[in-house]
Coordinates of C-alpha atoms in Angstrom, one line a residue:
M184 CA -64.1 -0.5 163.2
P185 CA -66.7 0.4 160.5
D186 CA -70.3 -0.1 159.6
A187 CA -73.2 -0.8 162.0
V188 CA -71.6 -0.3 165.3
R189 CA -68.4 1.2 166.6
P190 CA -66.4 0.3 169.7
D191 CA -66.0 3.1 172.2
A192 CA -63.8 3.0 175.3
L193 CA -65.6 5.9 177.1
R194 CA -66.9 4.9 180.6
P195 CA -70.6 5.5 181.0
D196 CA -69.9 7.6 184.2
A197 CA -67.8 9.9 182.0
L198 CA -70.8 10.8 179.8
R199 CA -73.0 13.8 180.3
P200 CA -76.2 13.0 182.2
G201 CA -78.7 11.8 179.7
A202 CA -76.2 11.7 176.9
A203 CA -76.6 8.0 176.2
R204 CA -78.9 5.1 177.1
I205 CA -77.0 2.2 178.5
V206 CA -77.8 -1.4 177.6
L207 CA -76.6 -4.0 180.2
P208 CA -76.4 -7.8 180.1
A209 CA -78.7 -9.7 182.4
R210 CA -75.8 -11.3 184.2
I211 CA -72.2 -10.3 184.9
S212 CA -69.9 -13.4 185.2
P213 CA -67.7 -13.3 188.3
A214 CA -65.2 -15.5 186.5
A215 CA -64.5 -12.6 184.1
F216 CA -62.7 -10.8 186.9
A217 CA -60.5 -13.7 188.1
G218 CA -56.8 -12.8 187.6
L219 CA -57.7 -9.5 185.9
E220 CA -54.6 -7.2 185.7
P221 CA -55.7 -3.5 185.6
G222 CA -52.4 -2.5 183.9
A223 CA -52.6 -5.1 181.1
T224 CA -52.3 -3.9 177.5
I225 CA -55.0 -4.2 174.9
T226 CA -53.7 -5.5 171.6
D227 CA -55.4 -4.6 168.4
L228 CA -55.2 -6.9 165.4
G229 CA -57.0 -7.0 162.0
G230 CA -57.1 -8.0 158.4
E231 CA -59.4 -8.5 155.4
T232 CA -62.1 -11.2 155.0
M233 CA -65.5 -11.7 153.4
G234 CA -65.3 -8.5 151.4
T235 CA -64.8 -6.5 154.6
R236 CA -62.4 -6.3 157.5
W237 CA -62.0 -8.2 160.8
N238 CA -60.7 -6.6 163.9
V239 CA -60.1 -7.9 167.4
R240 CA -59.1 -6.2 170.6
V241 CA -57.6 -8.7 173.1
V242 CA -55.9 -8.9 176.4
L243 CA -53.1 -11.4 175.7
A244 CA -52.9 -14.5 177.9
I245 CA -49.6 -15.7 179.3
G246 CA -47.7 -17.5 176.5
V247 CA -49.9 -16.3 173.7
T248 CA -48.4 -13.9 171.2
A249 CA -50.1 -11.5 168.9
A250 CA -48.5 -13.3 165.9
S251 CA -50.0 -16.6 166.9
I252 CA -53.5 -15.1 167.3
Q253 CA -53.2 -13.3 164.0
A254 CA -52.2 -16.6 162.2
A255 CA -54.9 -18.6 163.9
I256 CA -57.7 -16.1 163.1
V257 CA -56.6 -15.9 159.4
A258 CA -56.7 -19.7 159.2
R259 CA -60.0 -20.0 160.9
L260 CA -61.7 -17.5 158.7
A261 CA -60.2 -19.2 155.6
E262 CA -61.9 -22.4 156.7
I263 CA -65.3 -20.7 156.9
I264 CA -64.9 -19.1 153.5
D265 CA -63.8 -22.4 151.9
E266 CA -67.0 -23.9 153.1
M267 CA -69.7 -21.2 152.9
S268 CA -68.7 -18.4 150.5
H269 CA -71.2 -17.6 147.8
W270 CA -68.4 -15.7 146.0
A271 CA -65.8 -18.5 145.8
P272 CA -66.6 -20.8 142.9
D273 CA -64.8 -23.7 144.6
S274 CA -66.3 -23.4 148.0
L275 CA -68.4 -26.3 149.3
L276 CA -71.5 -24.1 149.1
S277 CA -70.9 -23.3 145.5
R278 CA -70.3 -27.0 144.7
F279 CA -73.6 -27.8 146.5
N280 CA -75.4 -25.2 144.4
R281 CA -74.1 -26.9 141.2
S282 CA -74.9 -30.4 142.4
A283 CA -77.5 -32.6 140.7
G284 CA -81.0 -32.9 142.0
G285 CA -81.4 -35.7 144.5
S286 CA -77.7 -35.7 145.5
E287 CA -76.6 -35.4 149.1
T288 CA -73.7 -33.6 150.7
I289 CA -72.2 -34.4 154.1
L290 CA -71.6 -31.0 155.7
P291 CA -68.6 -30.3 157.9
P292 CA -69.4 -29.2 161.5
D293 CA -69.3 -25.4 160.8
F294 CA -71.5 -25.6 157.7
A295 CA -73.9 -28.0 159.5
H296 CA -74.2 -25.6 162.5
V297 CA -75.0 -22.7 160.3
M298 CA -77.5 -24.6 158.2
A299 CA -79.4 -25.9 161.2
A300 CA -79.6 -22.4 162.7
A301 CA -80.6 -20.9 159.3
L302 CA -83.5 -23.4 158.8
K303 CA -84.7 -22.8 162.4
I304 CA -84.8 -19.1 161.9
A305 CA -86.3 -19.4 158.5
E306 CA -89.2 -21.3 160.0
A307 CA -89.5 -18.9 163.0
T308 CA -89.7 -15.9 160.7
G309 CA -92.0 -17.3 158.1
G310 CA -89.3 -17.2 155.4
A311 CA -88.4 -13.5 156.0
F312 CA -84.9 -15.0 156.5
D313 CA -84.2 -17.7 153.9
P314 CA -80.8 -19.3 153.2
T315 CA -81.9 -20.5 149.8
I316 CA -82.1 -17.3 147.8
G317 CA -78.8 -17.6 146.0
R318 CA -80.5 -17.4 142.5
L319 CA -82.6 -14.4 143.6
V320 CA -79.4 -12.6 144.9
D321 CA -77.7 -13.3 141.6
L322 CA -80.6 -12.0 139.5
H323 CA -80.3 -8.7 141.2
G324 CA -76.6 -8.5 140.8
F325 CA -75.9 -8.7 144.5
G326 CA -73.8 -11.8 144.0
P327 CA -70.3 -12.4 142.4
V328 CA -71.5 -11.7 138.8
P329 CA -72.8 -8.2 138.0
V330 CA -75.9 -7.7 135.9
D331 CA -76.7 -4.8 133.6
H332 CA -80.5 -4.8 133.9
P333 CA -83.2 -5.5 136.5
P334 CA -84.6 -9.0 136.6
K335 CA -87.6 -9.8 134.4
P336 CA -90.8 -11.1 136.0
E337 CA -90.4 -14.5 134.3
E338 CA -86.9 -14.7 135.7
I339 CA -88.2 -13.9 139.2
D340 CA -90.9 -16.6 138.8
T341 CA -88.4 -19.2 137.7
A342 CA -86.0 -18.4 140.6
L343 CA -88.7 -18.4 143.2
K344 CA -89.9 -21.8 142.1
A345 CA -86.3 -23.1 142.5
S346 CA -85.9 -21.5 146.0
G347 CA -87.5 -21.9 149.4
W348 CA -86.1 -23.3 152.6
Q349 CA -88.9 -25.8 152.8
R350 CA -87.4 -27.6 149.7
L351 CA -84.3 -28.5 151.7
T352 CA -83.9 -31.7 153.6
F353 CA -81.3 -31.6 156.3
T354 CA -80.6 -34.4 158.7
H355 CA -78.8 -32.9 161.6
A356 CA -77.7 -36.2 163.1
D357 CA -75.4 -37.1 160.2
R358 CA -75.1 -33.6 158.7
R359 CA -76.6 -34.7 155.4
L360 CA -78.0 -32.0 153.1
R361 CA -80.1 -33.0 150.1
Q362 CA -80.1 -30.9 146.9
P363 CA -83.7 -30.9 145.6
G364 CA -82.6 -29.7 142.2
G365 CA -81.8 -26.2 141.0
L366 CA -81.6 -24.7 144.5
S367 CA -78.9 -22.2 145.3
L368 CA -77.8 -21.4 148.9
D369 CA -76.7 -17.9 150.0
L370 CA -75.6 -17.7 153.6
S371 CA -74.4 -14.1 153.5
G372 CA -77.1 -13.1 156.1
I373 CA -75.8 -15.5 158.7
A374 CA -72.3 -16.7 157.9
K375 CA -70.6 -13.5 159.0
G376 CA -72.2 -13.7 162.4
H377 CA -71.1 -17.3 162.7
A378 CA -67.5 -16.2 161.8
V379 CA -67.6 -13.6 164.7
D380 CA -68.7 -16.3 167.1
A381 CA -66.1 -18.7 165.7
V382 CA -63.2 -16.3 166.2
A383 CA -64.3 -15.5 169.8
D384 CA -64.5 -19.2 170.5
L385 CA -61.1 -19.7 168.9
L386 CA -59.6 -17.1 171.2
A387 CA -61.1 -18.7 174.2
E388 CA -59.5 -22.0 173.2
M389 CA -56.2 -20.2 173.0
G390 CA -56.7 -19.0 176.6
V391 CA -57.8 -15.4 175.6
T392 CA -60.9 -14.8 177.7
H393 CA -61.0 -11.0 177.3
A394 CA -61.7 -9.9 173.7
L395 CA -63.8 -7.8 171.4
V396 CA -64.3 -9.4 168.0
E397 CA -65.7 -7.5 165.0
I398 CA -66.3 -8.4 161.3
G399 CA -67.9 -5.9 159.0
G400 CA -69.8 -4.1 161.9
E401 CA -71.0 -7.2 163.8
L402 CA -69.4 -7.7 167.2
V403 CA -69.2 -10.0 170.2
G404 CA -67.6 -9.2 173.5
R405 CA -66.2 -11.7 175.9
G406 CA -64.8 -11.0 179.4
V407 CA -63.9 -7.4 180.2
R408 CA -61.4 -4.7 179.6
P409 CA -58.3 -4.6 181.9
D410 CA -59.9 -1.7 183.9
G411 CA -62.9 -4.0 184.7
Q412 CA -65.2 -2.2 182.3
P413 CA -67.1 -4.1 179.7
W414 CA -66.4 -3.7 176.0
W415 CA -68.6 -0.6 175.2
V416 CA -70.1 -0.1 171.8
D417 CA -72.5 2.4 170.4
L418 CA -75.1 1.5 167.8
E419 CA -74.4 3.7 164.8
V420 CA -77.0 6.2 163.9
P421 CA -77.6 6.2 160.1
P422 CA -76.3 9.4 158.4
G423 CA -78.6 12.4 158.5
L424 CA -80.7 11.0 161.4
T425 CA -80.8 12.2 165.0
L426 CA -81.3 9.7 167.8
A427 CA -80.2 9.5 171.4
P428 CA -77.1 7.3 171.7
L429 CA -77.6 3.7 172.6
R430 CA -74.5 2.3 174.3
I431 CA -74.2 -1.5 174.9
A432 CA -72.0 -3.3 177.4
L433 CA -70.8 -6.3 175.3
H434 CA -70.1 -8.7 178.1
G435 CA -71.2 -12.2 176.8
L436 CA -73.3 -10.4 174.2
A437 CA -73.2 -9.9 170.4
V438 CA -74.8 -7.2 168.2
A439 CA -75.6 -7.2 164.5
T440 CA -77.3 -4.5 162.3
S441 CA -78.9 -4.9 159.0
G442 CA -79.8 -1.9 156.8
D443 CA -79.6 -0.3 153.4
Y444 CA -78.3 3.1 154.3
R445 CA -74.7 2.2 153.4
R446 CA -75.0 0.2 150.2
G447 CA -78.5 1.1 149.0
G448 CA -81.5 -1.3 148.6
H449 CA -79.7 -4.6 148.8
T450 CA -81.9 -6.4 151.3
L451 CA -84.2 -8.8 149.4
D452 CA -87.5 -10.0 150.7
P453 CA -87.2 -13.8 150.0
R454 CA -91.0 -14.1 149.7
T455 CA -91.2 -11.6 146.7
C456 CA -87.6 -11.4 145.5
W457 CA -87.7 -7.7 145.5
P458 CA -85.7 -5.2 147.7
T459 CA -87.6 -4.2 150.8
A460 CA -89.3 -0.8 150.9
N461 CA -91.0 -0.6 154.3
G462 CA -89.3 2.4 155.8
V463 CA -86.7 0.5 157.8
V464 CA -83.4 2.2 157.7
S465 CA -81.7 -0.2 160.1
A466 CA -82.6 -3.1 162.4
S467 CA -80.2 -4.1 165.2
V468 CA -80.4 -7.2 167.3
I469 CA -78.5 -8.0 170.6
H470 CA -78.1 -11.7 171.5
S471 CA -75.6 -14.0 173.1
S472 CA -74.9 -15.4 169.6
A473 CA -73.7 -13.2 166.7
L474 CA -75.0 -15.8 164.3
V475 CA -78.5 -15.5 165.7
A476 CA -78.3 -11.7 165.8
D477 CA -77.1 -11.6 162.2
A478 CA -80.0 -13.6 160.8
W479 CA -82.7 -12.0 162.9
A480 CA -81.5 -8.5 162.0
T481 CA -81.9 -9.5 158.3
A482 CA -85.4 -10.9 158.9
L483 CA -86.6 -7.9 160.9
T484 CA -85.4 -5.6 158.2
V485 CA -87.5 -7.6 155.7
L486 CA -90.6 -7.7 158.0
G487 CA -90.6 -4.0 158.8
P488 CA -91.4 -2.1 162.0
E489 CA -94.9 -3.5 162.6
G490 CA -94.5 -7.1 161.6
G491 CA -90.9 -7.3 162.8
L492 CA -91.7 -5.7 166.2
A493 CA -94.5 -8.2 166.8
L494 CA -92.5 -11.2 165.8
A495 CA -89.4 -10.1 167.8
T496 CA -91.6 -9.5 170.8
V497 CA -93.1 -13.0 170.6
N498 CA -89.6 -14.6 170.3
D499 CA -88.1 -12.4 173.1
I500 CA -85.6 -10.8 170.7
A501 CA -83.8 -7.7 171.8
A502 CA -84.0 -5.4 168.8
R503 CA -84.1 -1.8 167.7
F504 CA -85.7 -0.5 164.5
V505 CA -84.9 2.9 163.0
T506 CA -87.4 4.0 160.4
C507 CA -87.8 7.1 158.3
D508 CA -91.1 8.0 156.8
E509 CA -91.7 11.3 154.9
G510 CA -88.7 12.7 156.7
E511 CA -89.8 11.7 160.2
T512 CA -87.3 9.5 162.1
C513 CA -88.7 7.0 164.6
E514 CA -87.1 4.4 166.9
H515 CA -88.9 1.2 167.9
I516 CA -87.5 -0.9 170.7
T517 CA -88.7 -4.4 171.6
P518 CA -89.6 -5.2 175.2
A519 CA -86.6 -7.5 175.5
L520 CA -84.3 -4.6 174.7
A521 CA -86.2 -2.2 176.9
S522 CA -85.7 -4.6 179.8
M523 CA -81.9 -4.4 179.3
L524 CA -81.8 -0.6 179.6
A525 CA -80.2 0.7 182.8
N526 CA -82.4 2.6 185.1
D527 CA -81.7 6.3 185.5

């Protein structure tokens, strides 16, 4: 499984002393061990979605086949893409972006859930995360249409005036979203996290309570492995940097990482419409929700180690920043993450 984190089946007691730091959930659910069969087989499934890959590792429940899980996941992800893809011209999001000023769209439950969370996190981060930067993304060529030159200052000014999460009016009770005119949504910083949660929830509905779900490097772990161990994952260390491993027990937890070390400077600061340049190589967030982890990781990358660390601390966000300044690599861990580290 690629990108920000990689699953690893090694038991922590098999590691060399001091070889890795262990991150544990605050609570282990006793229900996770009910009916556990130590000899059960782990089934691996996967496919393509959202410009990347999805992968799941599951312990099949009685009467549930790998083929039925594969088909259900493919259908579930297709629903999310049909609603929220910035790349599909006929998606509901794309149709909203083209809608007339003053018009209203009744969002389906998935879209409404993501929009409510996006606006809440936009407010909490002071706009460091903003779901309304579709025009800004397109100007830089990070959207579906490539560009052959950097945006001009006047283009930036025009796009900024048409953007801004404060311009949106969303009524959660009836899932009504108003287009203020010229505003373009881009949910790429949160929709993938929602998709990870949605697939994990789908598996639970199918009776599969032990699973590891990954889409493009963002993961959530439910239940445990057949041997009673949690789903262990290591935060990836950006190439060329040296850090002590950080191993996470994904039991009722999700992790997402944002960073420019794979695709170059593609993280835009919504407040300026320019790529971030604050020394952050990657920002990882651990949370019970992959959706929340996804959006906060993006916001913390934008805010940088100083502002991001302060805001994450106030909001009790478990996060790790990796920075590189003049060749010096530094790791910054929030108090919420430090409290999850296992004692030696």
